[in-house]
Amino acid sequence: MSVRQWKHERPFTGSLLTLISGALILWVPLNLIVKAFLPGTVSVIGILFGGMILLLGVMALIFPQFSKLLGIIIIFLSILSVIGALGGFLIGTLLGITGGSLMFAWNPPAPLQRNDEQSDAYTGYESPELVQAK
């Protein structure tokens, strides 16, 4: 299997944008926690949301059949990340919403069709020759 075929069989662009979004969302609270860790701060929520977005982006690459569900969850977490991580300076939120939308809109490629001579399946279309013969 080539890399091009592997990318075609997965929501690659949406997952890539989601991974970048998760990294940006995770970056803000990690820098804040080093400088001013206070118990009860919302930076823990930012770390949780950023980590979950990263994890869901990787899961979309591994399990492409769940891309619609993962896309919805990523959009939801990206919007909520504004509370705990400033949304990665809102760039992370926008990338997360875009990546989640691309994952939701992604459809798996259609299976390859056999030639007409090899096809045994009923297509619902009768040729004019068969209609006249009846």
Tab-separated table of C-alpha atoms in Angstrom, residues 10-84:
chain	number	residue	atom	x	y	z
A	10	ARG	CA	-8.341	8.307	5.770
A	11	PRO	CA	-9.491	11.830	6.702
A	12	PHE	CA	-5.878	12.968	6.490
A	13	THR	CA	-6.322	16.741	6.078
A	14	GLY	CA	-8.860	16.965	8.897
A	15	SER	CA	-6.643	14.893	11.175
A	16	LEU	CA	-3.593	16.996	10.365
A	17	LEU	CA	-5.441	20.234	11.159
A	18	THR	CA	-6.743	18.640	14.352
A	19	LEU	CA	-3.246	17.630	15.457
A	20	ILE	CA	-1.953	21.164	14.876
A	21	SER	CA	-4.972	22.529	16.749
A	22	GLY	CA	-4.407	20.194	19.699
A	23	ALA	CA	-0.745	21.196	19.882
A	24	LEU	CA	-1.637	24.901	19.904
A	25	ILE	CA	-4.367	24.430	22.496
A	26	LEU	CA	-2.017	22.373	24.672
A	27	TRP	CA	0.852	24.850	24.344
A	28	VAL	CA	-0.872	27.725	26.158
A	29	PRO	CA	-1.714	25.966	29.450
A	30	LEU	CA	1.622	24.147	29.524
A	31	ASN	CA	3.419	27.494	29.421
A	32	LEU	CA	1.116	28.932	32.066
A	33	ILE	CA	1.490	25.965	34.383
A	34	VAL	CA	5.284	26.352	34.402
A	35	LYS	CA	5.159	30.042	35.311
A	36	ALA	CA	2.218	30.264	37.677
A	37	PHE	CA	0.748	26.987	38.847
A	38	LEU	CA	-2.037	27.687	41.245
A	39	PRO	CA	-4.420	25.075	42.582
A	40	GLY	CA	-7.863	25.442	41.112
A	41	THR	CA	-6.799	27.179	37.930
A	42	VAL	CA	-8.479	26.396	34.645
A	43	SER	CA	-5.174	25.513	32.986
A	44	VAL	CA	-5.776	21.872	33.923
A	45	ILE	CA	-8.921	21.982	31.762
A	46	GLY	CA	-6.838	23.358	28.883
A	47	ILE	CA	-4.338	20.523	29.241
A	48	LEU	CA	-7.177	17.998	29.286
A	49	PHE	CA	-8.909	19.462	26.209
A	50	GLY	CA	-5.666	19.859	24.248
A	51	GLY	CA	-4.606	16.301	25.042
A	52	MET	CA	-7.995	14.906	24.081
A	53	ILE	CA	-7.972	16.791	20.766
A	54	LEU	CA	-4.519	15.397	19.985
A	55	LEU	CA	-5.666	11.895	20.890
A	56	LEU	CA	-8.813	12.152	18.771
A	57	GLY	CA	-6.771	13.398	15.795
A	58	VAL	CA	-4.573	10.301	16.003
A	59	MET	CA	-7.620	8.063	16.466
A	60	ALA	CA	-9.151	9.459	13.273
A	61	LEU	CA	-6.072	8.290	11.367
A	62	ILE	CA	-6.198	4.835	12.945
A	63	PHE	CA	-9.983	4.343	12.842
A	64	PRO	CA	-11.303	6.248	9.806
A	65	GLN	CA	-14.732	4.606	10.046
A	66	PHE	CA	-15.467	6.729	13.156
A	67	SER	CA	-14.495	10.030	11.543
A	68	LYS	CA	-17.982	11.547	11.769
A	69	LEU	CA	-18.294	10.950	15.514
A	70	LEU	CA	-14.721	12.058	16.175
A	71	GLY	CA	-15.269	15.196	14.085
A	72	ILE	CA	-18.272	16.214	16.175
A	73	ILE	CA	-16.395	15.640	19.442
A	74	ILE	CA	-13.383	17.615	18.159
A	75	ILE	CA	-15.567	20.573	17.186
A	76	PHE	CA	-17.176	20.507	20.632
A	77	LEU	CA	-13.828	20.316	22.475
A	78	SER	CA	-12.301	23.026	20.291
A	79	ILE	CA	-15.064	25.444	21.197
A	80	LEU	CA	-14.798	24.555	24.885
A	81	SER	CA	-11.028	25.024	24.829
A	82	VAL	CA	-11.551	28.788	24.808
A	83	ILE	CA	-12.441	28.478	28.505
A	84	GLY	CA	-9.348	26.633	29.689
